[in-house]
Tab-separated table of C-alpha atoms in Angstrom:
chain	number	residue	atom	x	y	z
A	262	MET	CA	11.170	19.086	10.385
A	263	HIS	CA	7.524	19.917	9.694
A	264	ILE	CA	6.102	17.324	7.294
A	265	SER	CA	2.628	17.669	5.791
A	266	PHE	CA	0.891	14.797	3.943
A	267	LEU	CA	-2.001	15.560	1.577
A	268	LEU	CA	-4.362	12.569	1.454
A	269	HIS	CA	-7.596	11.975	-0.461
A	270	ASN	CA	-9.606	10.543	2.443
A	271	GLY	CA	-7.856	9.718	5.683
A	272	TYR	CA	-11.076	8.359	7.168
A	273	ALA	CA	-11.533	5.525	4.641
A	274	ILE	CA	-10.208	1.994	4.216
A	275	GLY	CA	-7.442	1.664	1.637
A	276	GLY	CA	-3.843	0.694	1.088
A	277	THR	CA	-2.693	4.281	0.548
A	278	VAL	CA	-4.341	5.403	3.788
A	279	ARG	CA	-2.783	2.568	5.735
A	280	THR	CA	0.743	3.013	4.378
A	281	THR	CA	0.548	6.818	4.796
A	282	TYR	CA	-0.335	6.406	8.462
A	283	ASN	CA	2.415	3.801	8.943
A	284	LEU	CA	4.972	6.285	7.612
A	285	ALA	CA	3.490	9.317	9.362
A	286	ARG	CA	3.404	7.531	12.717
A	287	CYS	CA	7.077	6.585	12.372
A	288	LEU	CA	8.212	10.070	11.305
A	289	ALA	CA	6.172	11.671	14.100
A	290	GLU	CA	8.452	10.038	16.657
A	291	GLN	CA	11.063	12.605	15.659
A	292	HIS	CA	9.295	15.293	13.628
A	293	ASP	CA	6.235	17.535	13.489
A	294	VAL	CA	3.830	15.602	11.230
A	295	GLU	CA	0.324	16.366	10.006
A	296	VAL	CA	-2.020	14.595	7.598
A	297	VAL	CA	-4.405	16.860	5.711
A	298	SER	CA	-7.341	14.821	4.442
A	299	VAL	CA	-9.224	16.461	1.585
A	300	PHE	CA	-12.412	14.669	2.613
A	301	ARG	CA	-13.896	13.506	5.893
A	302	THR	CA	-16.548	10.821	5.487
A	303	ARG	CA	-16.982	9.474	9.027
A	304	GLU	CA	-16.582	10.454	12.652
A	305	ARG	CA	-13.356	8.525	13.253
A	306	PRO	CA	-10.706	7.216	10.863
A	307	VAL	CA	-10.709	3.457	10.284
A	308	PHE	CA	-6.942	3.309	10.740
A	309	ASP	CA	-5.239	5.032	13.672
A	310	PRO	CA	-2.799	7.675	12.376
A	311	GLY	CA	-0.865	7.510	15.639
A	312	PRO	CA	-0.642	9.649	18.770
A	313	GLY	CA	1.922	12.063	17.359
A	314	VAL	CA	0.150	12.730	14.050
A	315	ARG	CA	-2.294	15.621	13.637
A	316	LEU	CA	-5.193	14.728	11.334
A	317	ARG	CA	-7.394	17.458	9.905
A	318	HIS	CA	-9.727	17.734	6.932
A	319	LEU	CA	-10.720	20.306	4.336
A	320	VAL	CA	-14.230	19.144	3.322
A	321	ASP	CA	-16.646	17.344	5.633
A	322	THR	CA	-19.058	15.211	3.584
A	323	ARG	CA	-20.788	13.500	6.499
A	324	GLY	CA	-24.530	13.655	5.969
A	325	MET	CA	-24.164	15.196	2.511
A	326	ARG	CA	-27.007	14.323	0.114
A	327	ALA	CA	-26.014	16.763	-2.634
A	328	PRO	CA	-22.824	18.806	-3.242
A	329	THR	CA	-24.695	22.021	-2.503
A	330	ASP	CA	-25.302	20.752	1.040
A	331	ILE	CA	-21.697	21.808	1.657
A	332	ALA	CA	-21.293	24.872	-0.575
A	333	PRO	CA	-22.405	26.060	-4.037
A	334	GLU	CA	-18.772	25.775	-5.181
A	335	HIS	CA	-18.845	22.039	-4.528
A	336	ALA	CA	-21.340	21.578	-7.367
A	337	LEU	CA	-18.913	23.116	-9.887
A	338	PRO	CA	-16.245	20.987	-11.587
A	339	ALA	CA	-12.624	21.114	-10.492
A	340	GLN	CA	-10.153	22.930	-12.715
A	341	VAL	CA	-6.859	21.994	-11.017
A	342	PHE	CA	-7.509	18.379	-10.003
A	343	PRO	CA	-7.165	16.491	-13.312
A	344	ARG	CA	-10.165	14.874	-15.016
A	345	ALA	CA	-8.020	11.836	-15.824
A	346	ASP	CA	-7.611	10.941	-12.138
A	347	GLY	CA	-10.227	8.360	-11.182
A	348	LYS	CA	-11.327	10.393	-8.142
A	349	TYR	CA	-12.184	13.453	-10.246
A	350	PRO	CA	-15.989	13.246	-9.737
A	351	MET	CA	-15.474	13.894	-6.009
A	352	TYR	CA	-13.458	17.091	-6.581
A	353	SER	CA	-14.778	20.565	-7.312
A	354	GLU	CA	-14.038	24.274	-7.385
A	355	LEU	CA	-14.344	24.124	-3.607
A	356	THR	CA	-11.606	21.498	-3.245
A	357	ASP	CA	-9.435	23.386	-5.750
A	358	ARG	CA	-9.708	26.488	-3.590
A	359	LEU	CA	-9.246	24.827	-0.198
A	360	ILE	CA	-6.291	22.701	-1.304
A	361	GLY	CA	-4.750	25.764	-2.961
A	362	GLU	CA	-5.174	27.869	0.183
A	363	HIS	CA	-3.584	25.133	2.275
A	364	LEU	CA	-0.579	24.800	-0.029
A	365	ALA	CA	-0.165	28.567	-0.364
A	366	THR	CA	-0.017	29.136	3.386
A	367	THR	CA	1.568	25.984	4.832
A	368	ASP	CA	4.672	26.425	6.955
A	369	ALA	CA	5.795	22.841	6.274
A	370	ASP	CA	9.341	22.044	5.260
A	371	VAL	CA	8.074	19.178	3.077
A	372	VAL	CA	4.651	18.656	1.515
A	373	ILE	CA	3.848	15.136	0.324
A	374	GLY	CA	1.131	14.236	-2.178
A	375	THR	CA	-0.256	10.698	-2.145
A	376	ARG	CA	-2.031	10.288	-5.499
A	377	PRO	CA	-1.580	11.758	-9.023
A	378	GLY	CA	-4.315	14.404	-8.758
A	379	LEU	CA	-2.972	15.683	-5.450
A	380	ASN	CA	0.573	15.706	-6.833
A	381	ILE	CA	-0.739	18.048	-9.546
A	382	HIS	CA	-1.957	20.399	-6.798
A	383	LEU	CA	1.482	20.230	-5.149
A	384	ALA	CA	3.236	21.036	-8.407
A	385	ARG	CA	0.973	23.956	-9.295
A	386	GLN	CA	-0.118	25.511	-6.011
A	387	THR	CA	2.567	25.038	-3.344
A	388	ARG	CA	4.119	28.313	-2.296
A	389	ARG	CA	7.813	28.837	-2.827
A	390	GLY	CA	9.858	27.274	-0.036
A	391	PRO	CA	8.587	23.801	0.939
A	392	ALA	CA	10.059	20.791	-0.812
A	393	ARG	CA	7.425	19.099	-2.998
A	394	LEU	CA	7.446	15.320	-2.828
A	395	GLY	CA	4.964	13.344	-4.916
A	396	GLN	CA	4.231	9.706	-4.079
A	397	GLU	CA	2.969	7.230	-6.672
A	398	HIS	CA	1.151	4.313	-5.045
A	399	LEU	CA	-0.066	2.956	-8.383
A	400	THR	CA	2.085	2.365	-11.465
A	401	LEU	CA	2.839	4.450	-14.516
A	402	ALA	CA	1.778	1.548	-16.747
A	403	THR	CA	-1.765	1.589	-15.331
A	404	HIS	CA	-2.279	5.337	-15.817
A	405	SER	CA	-4.333	6.345	-18.846
A	406	ARG	CA	-2.653	8.119	-21.738
A	407	ARG	CA	-4.557	11.261	-20.805
A	408	LEU	CA	-3.292	11.182	-17.227
A	409	LYS	CA	0.277	10.524	-18.364
A	410	LEU	CA	0.169	13.665	-20.508
A	411	VAL	CA	-0.964	15.762	-17.526
A	412	LEU	CA	1.672	14.247	-15.240
A	413	ARG	CA	4.407	14.687	-17.834
A	414	ALA	CA	3.709	18.425	-17.841
A	415	ALA	CA	3.402	18.831	-14.062
A	416	TYR	CA	5.899	16.424	-12.501
A	417	PRO	CA	9.014	18.406	-13.554
A	418	LYS	CA	7.839	21.011	-11.006
A	419	LEU	CA	8.227	18.524	-8.155
A	420	ASP	CA	11.433	18.193	-6.182
A	421	ALA	CA	11.118	14.430	-5.808
A	422	LEU	CA	8.925	11.536	-6.894
A	423	THR	CA	8.799	8.217	-5.063
A	424	THR	CA	7.431	4.929	-6.350
A	425	VAL	CA	6.868	1.732	-4.387
A	426	THR	CA	8.937	-0.463	-6.720
A	427	GLU	CA	12.207	0.000	-8.566
A	428	ALA	CA	10.564	-1.262	-11.764
A	429	ASP	CA	8.144	1.665	-11.676
A	430	ALA	CA	10.920	4.153	-10.859
A	431	ARG	CA	12.776	2.951	-13.956
A	432	ASP	CA	9.661	3.559	-16.054
A	433	TYR	CA	9.414	7.166	-14.831
A	434	ARG	CA	13.107	7.821	-15.425
A	435	ARG	CA	12.901	6.315	-18.914
A	436	LEU	CA	9.583	7.708	-20.160
A	437	PHE	CA	9.351	11.116	-18.451
A	438	ARG	CA	11.691	14.088	-18.770
A	439	LEU	CA	12.292	14.990	-15.129
A	440	PRO	CA	15.457	17.096	-14.957
A	441	GLY	CA	16.348	17.922	-11.377
A	442	VAL	CA	13.601	15.689	-9.955
A	443	HIS	CA	14.866	12.997	-7.578
A	444	VAL	CA	13.088	9.767	-8.606
A	445	GLU	CA	13.496	7.022	-6.037
A	446	SER	CA	11.769	3.771	-5.173
A	447	VAL	CA	10.837	3.385	-1.503
A	448	PRO	CA	8.606	0.433	-0.599
A	449	ASN	CA	5.504	0.668	1.522
A	450	SER	CA	6.071	-0.087	5.177
A	451	VAL	CA	4.298	-2.717	7.257
A	452	PRO	CA	4.725	-2.656	11.036
A	453	GLU	CA	5.474	-5.733	13.079
A	454	PRO	CA	2.079	-7.278	13.889
A	455	ASP	CA	0.885	-7.464	17.456
A	456	VAL	CA	0.184	-11.200	17.146
A	457	SER	CA	2.275	-14.322	17.458
A	458	PRO	CA	3.406	-15.539	14.032
A	459	SER	CA	1.946	-18.619	12.425
A	460	ASP	CA	3.564	-21.913	13.397
A	461	GLY	CA	2.657	-23.408	10.019
A	462	THR	CA	0.550	-26.230	11.448
A	463	SER	CA	-2.963	-25.107	10.532
A	464	LYS	CA	-4.543	-26.348	7.310
A	465	TRP	CA	-5.623	-22.965	6.011
A	466	VAL	CA	-4.570	-20.964	2.960
A	467	VAL	CA	-5.344	-17.249	3.385
A	468	ALA	CA	-5.846	-14.474	0.828
A	469	ALA	CA	-6.902	-10.863	1.422
A	470	GLY	CA	-7.732	-7.812	-0.646
A	471	ARG	CA	-10.452	-6.138	-2.677
A	472	LEU	CA	-12.710	-8.531	-4.549
A	473	ALA	CA	-11.802	-6.888	-7.848
A	474	PRO	CA	-11.053	-8.385	-11.284
A	475	ALA	CA	-7.328	-7.576	-11.121
A	476	LYS	CA	-6.955	-9.698	-7.965
A	477	ARG	CA	-8.003	-12.819	-9.937
A	478	TYR	CA	-9.642	-14.650	-7.061
A	479	ASP	CA	-11.470	-16.657	-9.702
A	480	LEU	CA	-8.092	-18.121	-10.673
A	481	LEU	CA	-7.288	-18.885	-7.034
A	482	ILE	CA	-10.630	-20.637	-6.511
A	483	ARG	CA	-10.195	-22.771	-9.627
A	484	ALA	CA	-6.649	-23.643	-8.573
A	485	PHE	CA	-7.885	-24.547	-5.112
A	486	SER	CA	-10.343	-27.028	-6.595
A	487	GLN	CA	-7.252	-28.953	-7.729
A	488	VAL	CA	-5.828	-28.697	-4.211
A	489	VAL	CA	-9.030	-30.072	-2.700
A	490	ALA	CA	-8.999	-33.031	-5.101
A	491	GLU	CA	-5.664	-34.131	-3.601
A	492	ARG	CA	-5.866	-32.651	-0.089
A	493	PRO	CA	-9.519	-32.278	0.970
A	494	ASP	CA	-8.367	-31.578	4.547
A	495	TRP	CA	-7.139	-28.072	3.535
A	496	ARG	CA	-9.319	-24.950	3.207
A	497	LEU	CA	-9.116	-21.426	1.827
A	498	ARG	CA	-10.270	-18.161	3.401
A	499	ILE	CA	-10.558	-15.004	1.280
A	500	TYR	CA	-10.909	-11.709	3.185
A	501	GLY	CA	-12.228	-8.558	1.549
A	502	GLY	CA	-15.253	-6.991	-0.100
A	503	GLY	CA	-16.005	-5.768	-3.587
A	504	ARG	CA	-18.022	-6.078	-6.769
A	505	GLU	CA	-16.753	-9.575	-7.586
A	506	HIS	CA	-18.402	-11.112	-4.519
A	507	ASP	CA	-21.477	-12.597	-6.217
A	508	LYS	CA	-19.466	-13.877	-9.168
A	509	LEU	CA	-16.976	-15.590	-6.850
A	510	ARG	CA	-19.775	-17.006	-4.706
A	511	ALA	CA	-21.321	-18.547	-7.832
A	512	LEU	CA	-17.965	-20.056	-8.850
A	513	ILE	CA	-17.540	-21.614	-5.395
A	514	ASP	CA	-20.983	-23.177	-5.663
A	515	GLU	CA	-20.375	-24.323	-9.228
A	516	ARG	CA	-17.165	-26.097	-8.180
A	517	LYS	CA	-18.889	-27.510	-5.069
A	518	LEU	CA	-16.264	-25.876	-2.875
A	519	TYR	CA	-18.704	-24.454	-0.317
A	520	ASN	CA	-17.099	-26.586	2.420
A	521	HIS	CA	-13.572	-25.589	1.421
A	522	VAL	CA	-13.537	-21.972	0.179
A	523	PHE	CA	-14.961	-19.173	2.344
A	524	LEU	CA	-15.557	-15.507	1.464
A	525	MET	CA	-14.992	-13.889	4.833
A	526	GLY	CA	-15.803	-10.252	4.018
A	527	PRO	CA	-13.724	-7.202	5.041
A	528	THR	CA	-11.808	-7.644	8.288
A	529	HIS	CA	-9.797	-5.170	10.348
A	530	PRO	CA	-7.326	-5.797	11.776
A	531	ILE	CA	-6.264	-8.488	9.319
A	532	GLU	CA	-3.095	-9.641	11.118
A	533	PRO	CA	-4.790	-12.180	13.421
A	534	GLU	CA	-6.384	-13.795	10.362
A	535	TRP	CA	-3.052	-14.127	8.558
A	536	ALA	CA	-1.567	-15.716	11.663
A	537	LYS	CA	-4.306	-18.367	11.695
A	538	GLY	CA	-3.143	-19.588	8.295
A	539	SER	CA	-0.083	-21.491	7.116
A	540	ILE	CA	0.184	-20.255	3.501
A	541	GLY	CA	-0.648	-16.915	1.879
A	542	ALA	CA	-1.915	-16.668	-1.690
A	543	VAL	CA	-1.859	-13.723	-4.128
A	544	THR	CA	-2.989	-14.411	-7.702
A	545	SER	CA	-3.259	-10.871	-9.101
A	546	SER	CA	-2.741	-9.946	-12.732
A	547	LEU	CA	-1.238	-6.633	-11.564
A	548	GLU	CA	0.140	-5.333	-8.260
A	549	SER	CA	1.536	-1.836	-7.812
A	550	PHE	CA	3.403	-3.183	-4.771
A	551	GLY	CA	1.894	-6.093	-2.854
A	552	MET	CA	1.027	-4.972	0.680
A	553	THR	CA	-0.804	-8.217	1.405
A	554	ILE	CA	2.319	-10.205	0.528
A	555	VAL	CA	4.348	-8.317	3.110
A	556	GLU	CA	1.539	-8.513	5.678
A	557	ALA	CA	1.385	-12.298	5.320
A	558	MET	CA	5.170	-12.632	5.508
A	559	ARG	CA	5.293	-10.481	8.646
A	560	CYS	CA	2.919	-13.025	10.200
A	561	GLY	CA	5.232	-15.914	9.264
A	562	LEU	CA	3.478	-17.180	6.132
A	563	PRO	CA	5.244	-18.184	2.922
A	564	VAL	CA	3.296	-16.684	0.033
A	565	VAL	CA	2.465	-18.242	-3.319
A	566	ALA	CA	2.154	-15.265	-5.678
A	567	THR	CA	1.858	-14.670	-9.385
A	568	ASP	CA	4.925	-12.983	-10.843
A	569	CYS	CA	2.910	-10.016	-12.085
A	570	PRO	CA	4.091	-6.446	-12.590
A	571	HIS	CA	5.439	-4.781	-10.519
A	572	GLY	CA	5.775	-5.753	-6.886
A	573	PRO	CA	5.906	-9.483	-6.058
A	574	ALA	CA	9.351	-10.181	-7.526
A	575	GLU	CA	10.801	-7.309	-5.466
A	576	ILE	CA	9.363	-8.802	-2.269
A	577	ILE	CA	9.559	-12.600	-2.577
A	578	ARG	CA	12.742	-14.633	-2.957
A	579	SER	CA	11.183	-17.521	-4.809
A	580	GLY	CA	12.025	-20.866	-3.260
A	581	VAL	CA	13.322	-19.212	-0.084
A	582	ASP	CA	10.514	-17.256	1.594
A	583	GLY	CA	7.729	-17.864	-0.910
A	584	THR	CA	7.019	-18.992	-4.456
A	585	LEU	CA	6.513	-16.985	-7.640
A	586	VAL	CA	4.462	-18.596	-10.419
A	587	PRO	CA	3.540	-17.412	-13.933
A	588	THR	CA	0.676	-14.930	-14.047
A	589	GLY	CA	-2.682	-16.431	-14.972
A	590	ASN	CA	-1.501	-20.044	-14.700
A	591	GLU	CA	-4.054	-21.991	-12.668
A	592	ASN	CA	-2.050	-25.226	-12.733
A	593	ALA	CA	1.111	-23.472	-11.514
A	594	VAL	CA	-0.776	-21.939	-8.580
A	595	ALA	CA	-2.248	-25.318	-7.629
A	596	SER	CA	1.134	-27.046	-7.929
A	597	ALA	CA	2.904	-24.423	-5.776
A	598	LEU	CA	0.230	-24.639	-3.090
A	599	LEU	CA	0.367	-28.426	-3.047
A	600	THR	CA	4.163	-28.401	-2.798
A	601	LEU	CA	3.930	-26.410	0.446
A	602	ILE	CA	0.900	-28.327	1.710
A	603	ASN	CA	2.536	-31.705	1.203
A	604	ASP	CA	5.889	-30.808	2.764
A	605	ASP	CA	5.485	-29.699	6.381
A	606	GLU	CA	9.168	-28.977	6.939
A	607	LEU	CA	9.512	-26.926	3.733
A	608	ARG	CA	6.411	-24.895	4.619
A	609	ARG	CA	7.639	-24.101	8.118
A	610	ARG	CA	11.182	-23.339	6.975
A	611	MET	CA	9.927	-20.925	4.304
A	612	GLY	CA	7.564	-19.365	6.839
A	613	ARG	CA	10.477	-18.628	9.169
A	614	ALA	CA	12.439	-17.138	6.276
A	615	ALA	CA	9.439	-15.001	5.295
A	616	LEU	CA	9.179	-13.655	8.833
A	617	ALA	CA	12.856	-12.723	8.870
A	618	ASP	CA	13.039	-11.276	5.366
A	619	ALA	CA	9.916	-9.111	5.769
A	620	ALA	CA	11.603	-7.152	8.577
A	621	ARG	CA	13.170	-4.950	5.905
A	622	PHE	CA	9.733	-3.377	5.386
A	623	ASP	CA	9.506	-2.190	8.984
A	624	PRO	CA	8.412	1.482	9.240
A	625	ALA	CA	11.631	2.422	11.066
A	626	HIS	CA	13.679	1.285	8.089
A	627	VAL	CA	11.411	2.861	5.475
A	628	GLY	CA	11.062	6.020	7.574
A	629	ALA	CA	14.845	6.408	7.725
A	630	ARG	CA	14.997	6.289	3.932
A	631	TYR	CA	12.320	8.964	3.658
A	632	GLU	CA	14.065	11.144	6.203
A	633	SER	CA	17.332	10.913	4.283
A	634	LEU	CA	15.532	11.947	1.097
A	635	MET	CA	13.734	14.839	2.814
A	636	GLN	CA	16.949	16.111	4.375
A	637	GLU	CA	18.457	16.226	0.907
A	638	LEU	CA	15.412	18.029	-0.492
A	639	THR	CA	15.207	20.638	2.265
A	640	GLY	CA	18.911	21.290	1.903
A	641	ARG	CA	18.413	21.779	-1.826
A	642	THR	CA	15.504	24.219	-1.337
A	643	GLY	CA	17.294	26.075	1.446
A	644	ARG	CA	14.745	25.344	4.155
A	645	GLY	CA	15.899	24.944	7.735
A	646	LEU	CA	15.153	21.716	9.566
A	647	HIS	CA	12.788	22.289	12.487
A	648	ARG	CA	13.983	19.291	14.445
A	649	THR	CA	12.201	18.014	17.507
A	650	ARG	CA	13.432	14.989	19.367
A	651	GLY	CA	16.491	13.781	17.505
A	652	SER	CA	16.931	12.093	14.178
A	653	LEU	CA	15.611	8.970	12.567
A	654	LEU	CA	18.573	9.055	10.253
A	655	SER	CA	21.047	8.997	13.106
A	656	GLY	CA	19.435	5.742	14.163
A	657	ALA	CA	19.124	4.304	10.674
A	658	TYR	CA	22.253	2.200	10.913
A	659	ALA	CA	21.184	0.905	14.302
A	660	VAL	CA	17.821	-0.020	12.788
A	661	LYS	CA	19.540	-1.835	9.934
A	662	ASP	CA	21.755	-3.694	12.384
A	663	ALA	CA	18.773	-4.643	14.525
A	664	LEU	CA	16.853	-5.876	11.503
A	665	ARG	CA	19.870	-7.824	10.308
A	666	ASN	CA	20.326	-9.409	13.749
A	667	THR	CA	16.602	-10.224	13.931
A	668	ALA	CA	16.690	-11.860	10.522
A	669	HIS	CA	19.854	-13.790	11.352
A	670	GLY	CA	18.440	-14.951	14.672
A	671	ALA	CA	15.183	-16.078	13.111
A	672	LEU	CA	16.968	-18.000	10.399
A	673	GLN	CA	19.299	-19.587	12.908
A	674	SER	CA	16.363	-20.671	15.054
A	675	GLY	CA	14.769	-22.059	11.911
A	676	ARG	CA	17.833	-24.178	11.192
A	677	THR	CA	17.924	-25.589	14.699
A	678	ALA	CA	14.181	-26.106	15.160
């Protein structure tokens, strides 16, 4: 099968880029896979798409000082890419034309869009033949009313729409009229890290992500001041960059936590830093999925997370492999952290459970679900399957068995440790 992803910027740092490459790399083991990046902003991509994935771009913005440095068309506003998509200022008549030419001439069996504006291009410009699969990495609830109106008109032209949580899939089924469109939730995938998992003995709490208001690191810092009052031997590392940095730095100083809370800046790869900790923390007011939760769990950390829409409750089994607390509740965050800090055996047991349970997000498992969906779509549109080296789907049950055995073995070792 020839699978073509359409991505905003495959050379940047971002959750959508990372999860797209995780999926593409897995599918490329059996299929012909390309990633078409609308923009190229640096010489090499930050994340490795994988040896079997072809990466190409449509617009090279390296060294650009003004849109006309590329082409006069790039100074004119886009007409296809919707104004309501937050990336609209970067798009133009040039991107409209180049994306349209790509979609009108592609020989792919399946074309996959990775953000709302690109899904609009898929719906309106893909030639007859390829199956059109739109991915939503955000949530319907966070889209503006204006964007919802545009999507409501365009999404019925897709063959399938995937969301990263079942809660979001239910919203699309309930609020949009999508006759004939397969709406399915498929979580983001996170590969097994190339580091030894945490043994739960270090005295570090770890958090990671953009320093943005929705991540509520201010809440985490205030909660950690309560932790320090009882357990001054524990510390917190926060990885990531963003516009909240100075505000958070001031809060750390105000609370006199400069010896206990550390803003570490962006770090890649992040897995070794998770593995140095014993507890993960996510205090967001909103998560479209919760990649950092899964990343921490895959490194053997139980995660204390706010039970915000939409993702955490679909990832964490509270009291088993992590803890869910009410959103915005500083005292609840502090109490949950202290419960794990003060009980070594509980912390290590939940860490082992987190490691086992997170195996269900392995790319092989998620890739098998996508392949099953794409086989259905290509059968529906009448396209042949240009197979290469076998089938992920044929191995899906073996993958499930392996994951089940891994989880069982890890839990058993946890009981006997």
